[in-house]
Amino acid sequence: MNDYRYDHQTVQGFTLSAIFWGVVGIVLGLLISVQLWLPAANLPPYLTYGRLRAVHTNGLALGLGGGAIFGLSYWIVMRLCRRPLVFPRLARVHLWLFNAGIAAAALTLLAGHTQSLEYAELEWPVDIAVVVIWVMFAVNVFATVVKRREEQMYVALWYVIATVVAVTVLYLVNNLAVPAGPLKSYHLFAGVNSANVQWWYGHNIVGFLLTTPILAMFYYFLPKSTGLPVYSHRLSMVSFWSLIFAYLWTGAHHLVYTPLPDWIQTLAIVFTLFLVAPSWGSVVNGYYTVGQDWSKMRSSYLTKFFVLGITFYGLQTVQGPTQALRVVSQLVHFTDWVPGHVHMGTMGWVTLTVCASIYHVIPRIHRTEIYSERIANVHFWLVLVGQLLFSITMWITGIRQGWMWKATDAEGRLVYRNFMDTVLGNYPYWHTRTLAGIVFTAGMLLFVYNVLMTIRKGKALQARAAAATQAAASAA
Amino acid sequence: MAGSIYRRPIAFAVLATAVILVGSIVTMAYPMLRPEMHPKVDGLKPLGALELAGRDLYQREGCVNCHTQTIRPLRSEVVRYRGNRAQEPSGQYSLAGEFAYDHPFLWGSKRTGPDLAFEGWLKSAAWHSAHFADPQAVVPRSNMPRYAFLKDAKLDGVELQAHMRALRVVGVPYTDADLAAAPGAVAGKTELDGLVAYVLSLGKAVERGGGGAGGVDLEAPNPVAGKPEAIRKGFELFAANGCNACHGDEAEGQEEVAPSLVDDAFGGEKGDLPDAAYFAMIKGGSDAKKALGRAGLPDGGMQAFGSELSEEDIWSIVAWLRAKQAHEAGEGEHEREHR
């Protein structure tokens, strides 16, 4: 057995922080879903849709996503390097700064301090904090990997390393701005150029926060929790390099039909189509891994989280290239189709994989089993139903509204001249989305309960064990 | 050999970075060196002080989360946002050169509410003020939040100067005179004034107004006056072209948004004018006010419909308004008789 101690406290700290910010972000998501059909649910000035949406997206991408990435990457890095972190105290400071940073992000966004760049809303002082937090992570990851006690780096480590370098490049470039006050700045880039830099960032920050680190978790925790080796190492290699190569060309598919030069749009569309291949490399690898023994779906409760997670990743990475095509983009761009697409990735792929990884890690930290597999199963089904209901309703109403915007009669006149006529049809779907959110939130609250009860159970066992040793010692 | 990269973390990280940089350089960094990424339409001016203050508020309130600011070159979109009134065919949709001073761009990604790229040509200050304060009063069943609180806060000229200085650093050509004039330009103005001014500045760098009124011949008769089919058509056109959005479904007007078209006043003054005056206002928009010698609402902004409605269409709308007027007057007499 290993005779060194892993830094489990920090991993658990990040995991619980991620859960906390996740609950905040999900509840805010529920609130803004209500605001879309009930304007009276906006409470100006702070609690309006315009300000809260950024708190929702940042809270989940940076709070839940960031916390899970830091905590679970530390776990993966320590295991795959067979050693504790090189700088355990730095990791602890990292944990506290991370939480302070997310709190600062939430408060400044509520107060209206925003760069108006999607997923890069944070103003410059908070940006600096984010960079410091990220560098602390990078230092610990690289130092630990360099001083590892296992010669070969496993595929999960490649994805962690790619995440560290790519996010650094993306974040530094797109947040270049000139301060105009303590919490106000102007983007260094203007107009079309500003748009091009922003969507190069916007698309890839999703790629390198919600794809590559999640793939690291997938490649590590799926074999761990099923006991099945990854199907093809060669496929892992090919997918990895082609994914990180192709991703960075695709940002401009967010700008189809805008004044951005056509050649950049076309290049982005072509590479987006190509991106199906490396994405499906991981999907095929995942399926064939579990395909070695499908009975794991029954015997190990986490298997279905990973299988459904990678399935949504597969669907997401086919839908994305489809909607990048000009003919599809002109219909669904700017409609609710797009939030439907995004939430299949976040509520499906990311949530299922991150939750399964946390279910794997928490009991091992406390040397016990999960508090309740049955609750975990209910959690799985609620999240699945909530996500499907959310995405499918948004796809339907997105196509519906896109069609109404485009509808013209024989003489070229608009059939639905009044914009409100195209909005009204959204209301029943927006109601259904809130219902979907409630189902999803209920599932996630069960997850939180299950994790907390597992920790409690582990602590009680430890206390009993400690008491027993003490009793044995005093008896002797 | 190839396998050894997986045993050398630093080399691996360097290689991964290089792989990531290829696409970044070709699609993000290299285009910056090309002039097509930095175009400017003729006569483009930086936003005025009040408009800039409004843009800062547009950012602060997250308007970009629900409103886009780019008209795509799609026929249905050009027609919806009335780009077809543009003088030059290229002006029918958003042009790269209009955004040269936008730090950052505010094109958005979701159209929960309508696009605002051409808003400066579409609505009046009066409409926007009323709409921001209580959107549902102006657009029933709208889901836009209320922004009445913007009326209570005054703009800060000194802060605005700091913003203009920062914009100068990133390349917006504000002069010292612009900076000096800023506090005066926003003195006493509310945040709402700024936001309305900004929204009305959108799309104005390109001529998209549909051309002025031209000469008005008040003697010109309405060729379709009183014809039932023209009256029916006029009613349909009134709704189909969104006239009701400001003037109300029955042309009765909306307080502080747009005047009634069926009372005995015209352009804010008592005393009606002949059919040709209505014709001129619909055809040429607010530009016709001067020719007619009527001031109208101080913040009023009637759009020009000359390029999308035929003369006969316009006369039909006037015919319907007259029929409506007669009907209203008739009801009034009717009530008096019974009293």
PDB file of N, CA and C in Angstrom, chain B residues 34-66:
ATOM      1  N   ARG B  34      -5.076  42.638 -40.515  1.00  0.00           N
ATOM      2  CA  ARG B  34      -5.693  42.955 -41.804  1.00  0.00           C
ATOM      3  C   ARG B  34      -6.642  44.146 -41.666  1.00  0.00           C
ATOM      4  N   PRO B  35      -6.645  45.041 -42.662  1.00  0.00           N
ATOM      5  CA  PRO B  35      -7.495  46.235 -42.566  1.00  0.00           C
ATOM      6  C   PRO B  35      -8.982  45.899 -42.499  1.00  0.00           C
ATOM      7  N   GLU B  36      -9.394  44.740 -43.028  1.00  0.00           N
ATOM      8  CA  GLU B  36     -10.823  44.400 -43.029  1.00  0.00           C
ATOM      9  C   GLU B  36     -11.380  44.237 -41.614  1.00  0.00           C
ATOM     10  N   MET B  37     -10.483  44.089 -40.621  1.00  0.00           N
ATOM     11  CA  MET B  37     -10.953  43.994 -39.245  1.00  0.00           C
ATOM     12  C   MET B  37     -11.070  45.375 -38.596  1.00  0.00           C
ATOM     13  N   HIS B  38     -10.649  46.414 -39.298  1.00  0.00           N
ATOM     14  CA  HIS B  38     -10.698  47.752 -38.704  1.00  0.00           C
ATOM     15  C   HIS B  38     -11.345  48.771 -39.633  1.00  0.00           C
ATOM     16  N   PRO B  39     -12.493  48.440 -40.219  1.00  0.00           N
ATOM     17  CA  PRO B  39     -13.113  49.384 -41.148  1.00  0.00           C
ATOM     18  C   PRO B  39     -13.856  50.482 -40.393  1.00  0.00           C
ATOM     19  N   LYS B  40     -14.176  51.549 -41.102  1.00  0.00           N
ATOM     20  CA  LYS B  40     -14.888  52.666 -40.494  1.00  0.00           C
ATOM     21  C   LYS B  40     -15.806  53.253 -41.556  1.00  0.00           C
ATOM     22  N   VAL B  41     -17.097  53.381 -41.287  1.00  0.00           N
ATOM     23  CA  VAL B  41     -17.963  54.001 -42.281  1.00  0.00           C
ATOM     24  C   VAL B  41     -17.668  55.492 -42.320  1.00  0.00           C
ATOM     25  N   ASP B  42     -17.908  56.110 -43.484  1.00  0.00           N
ATOM     26  CA  ASP B  42     -17.621  57.538 -43.640  1.00  0.00           C
ATOM     27  C   ASP B  42     -18.371  58.346 -42.593  1.00  0.00           C
ATOM     28  N   GLY B  43     -17.646  59.276 -41.991  1.00  0.00           N
ATOM     29  CA  GLY B  43     -18.300  60.200 -41.069  1.00  0.00           C
ATOM     30  C   GLY B  43     -18.639  59.610 -39.717  1.00  0.00           C
ATOM     31  N   LEU B  44     -18.099  58.432 -39.403  1.00  0.00           N
ATOM     32  CA  LEU B  44     -18.389  57.835 -38.092  1.00  0.00           C
ATOM     33  C   LEU B  44     -17.809  58.712 -36.989  1.00  0.00           C
ATOM     34  N   LYS B  45     -18.662  59.034 -36.003  1.00  0.00           N
ATOM     35  CA  LYS B  45     -18.194  59.854 -34.879  1.00  0.00           C
ATOM     36  C   LYS B  45     -18.321  59.045 -33.598  1.00  0.00           C
ATOM     37  N   PRO B  46     -17.436  59.280 -32.616  1.00  0.00           N
ATOM     38  CA  PRO B  46     -17.608  58.612 -31.331  1.00  0.00           C
ATOM     39  C   PRO B  46     -18.919  59.067 -30.690  1.00  0.00           C
ATOM     40  N   LEU B  47     -19.441  58.266 -29.774  1.00  0.00           N
ATOM     41  CA  LEU B  47     -20.690  58.640 -29.101  1.00  0.00           C
ATOM     42  C   LEU B  47     -20.517  59.955 -28.359  1.00  0.00           C
ATOM     43  N   GLY B  48     -21.565  60.754 -28.323  1.00  0.00           N
ATOM     44  CA  GLY B  48     -21.564  61.957 -27.508  1.00  0.00           C
ATOM     45  C   GLY B  48     -21.546  61.576 -26.033  1.00  0.00           C
ATOM     46  N   ALA B  49     -21.335  62.579 -25.164  1.00  0.00           N
ATOM     47  CA  ALA B  49     -21.189  62.296 -23.736  1.00  0.00           C
ATOM     48  C   ALA B  49     -22.435  61.613 -23.168  1.00  0.00           C
ATOM     49  N   LEU B  50     -23.607  62.138 -23.500  1.00  0.00           N
ATOM     50  CA  LEU B  50     -24.849  61.577 -22.951  1.00  0.00           C
ATOM     51  C   LEU B  50     -25.054  60.149 -23.470  1.00  0.00           C
ATOM     52  N   GLU B  51     -24.777  59.940 -24.752  1.00  0.00           N
ATOM     53  CA  GLU B  51     -24.930  58.609 -25.345  1.00  0.00           C
ATOM     54  C   GLU B  51     -23.941  57.615 -24.739  1.00  0.00           C
ATOM     55  N   LEU B  52     -22.709  58.089 -24.492  1.00  0.00           N
ATOM     56  CA  LEU B  52     -21.707  57.201 -23.893  1.00  0.00           C
ATOM     57  C   LEU B  52     -22.146  56.792 -22.480  1.00  0.00           C
ATOM     58  N   ALA B  53     -22.651  57.775 -21.721  1.00  0.00           N
ATOM     59  CA  ALA B  53     -23.162  57.450 -20.380  1.00  0.00           C
ATOM     60  C   ALA B  53     -24.243  56.387 -20.501  1.00  0.00           C
ATOM     61  N   GLY B  54     -25.066  56.510 -21.530  1.00  0.00           N
ATOM     62  CA  GLY B  54     -26.119  55.535 -21.750  1.00  0.00           C
ATOM     63  C   GLY B  54     -25.569  54.167 -22.111  1.00  0.00           C
ATOM     64  N   ARG B  55     -24.494  54.160 -22.893  1.00  0.00           N
ATOM     65  CA  ARG B  55     -23.893  52.862 -23.258  1.00  0.00           C
ATOM     66  C   ARG B  55     -23.337  52.152 -22.025  1.00  0.00           C
ATOM     67  N   ASP B  56     -22.707  52.928 -21.133  1.00  0.00           N
ATOM     68  CA  ASP B  56     -22.204  52.346 -19.883  1.00  0.00           C
ATOM     69  C   ASP B  56     -23.359  51.699 -19.104  1.00  0.00           C
ATOM     70  N   LEU B  57     -24.524  52.359 -19.128  1.00  0.00           N
ATOM     71  CA  LEU B  57     -25.685  51.813 -18.410  1.00  0.00           C
ATOM     72  C   LEU B  57     -26.238  50.582 -19.124  1.00  0.00           C
ATOM     73  N   TYR B  58     -26.199  50.613 -20.436  1.00  0.00           N
ATOM     74  CA  TYR B  58     -26.627  49.450 -21.234  1.00  0.00           C
ATOM     75  C   TYR B  58     -25.786  48.238 -20.832  1.00  0.00           C
ATOM     76  N   GLN B  59     -24.479  48.497 -20.616  1.00  0.00           N
ATOM     77  CA  GLN B  59     -23.593  47.423 -20.157  1.00  0.00           C
ATOM     78  C   GLN B  59     -23.936  47.026 -18.721  1.00  0.00           C
ATOM     79  N   ARG B  60     -24.085  48.022 -17.842  1.00  0.00           N
ATOM     80  CA  ARG B  60     -24.305  47.744 -16.425  1.00  0.00           C
ATOM     81  C   ARG B  60     -25.556  46.905 -16.209  1.00  0.00           C
ATOM     82  N   GLU B  61     -26.618  47.230 -16.938  1.00  0.00           N
ATOM     83  CA  GLU B  61     -27.883  46.534 -16.713  1.00  0.00           C
ATOM     84  C   GLU B  61     -27.965  45.213 -17.491  1.00  0.00           C
ATOM     85  N   GLY B  62     -26.918  44.876 -18.225  1.00  0.00           N
ATOM     86  CA  GLY B  62     -26.925  43.586 -18.918  1.00  0.00           C
ATOM     87  C   GLY B  62     -27.961  43.493 -20.022  1.00  0.00           C
ATOM     88  N   CYS B  63     -28.250  44.617 -20.683  1.00  0.00           N
ATOM     89  CA  CYS B  63     -29.228  44.613 -21.778  1.00  0.00           C
ATOM     90  C   CYS B  63     -28.816  43.623 -22.870  1.00  0.00           C
ATOM     91  N   VAL B  64     -27.472  43.447 -22.988  1.00  0.00           N
ATOM     92  CA  VAL B  64     -26.927  42.587 -24.040  1.00  0.00           C
ATOM     93  C   VAL B  64     -27.356  41.128 -23.860  1.00  0.00           C
ATOM     94  N   ASN B  65     -27.840  40.779 -22.663  1.00  0.00           N
ATOM     95  CA  ASN B  65     -28.295  39.403 -22.449  1.00  0.00           C
ATOM     96  C   ASN B  65     -29.586  39.084 -23.190  1.00  0.00           C
ATOM     97  N   CYS B  66     -30.369  40.098 -23.538  1.00  0.00           N
ATOM     98  CA  CYS B  66     -31.662  39.854 -24.199  1.00  0.00           C
ATOM     99  C   CYS B  66     -31.805  40.554 -25.546  1.00  0.00           C
TER     100      CYS B  66
END
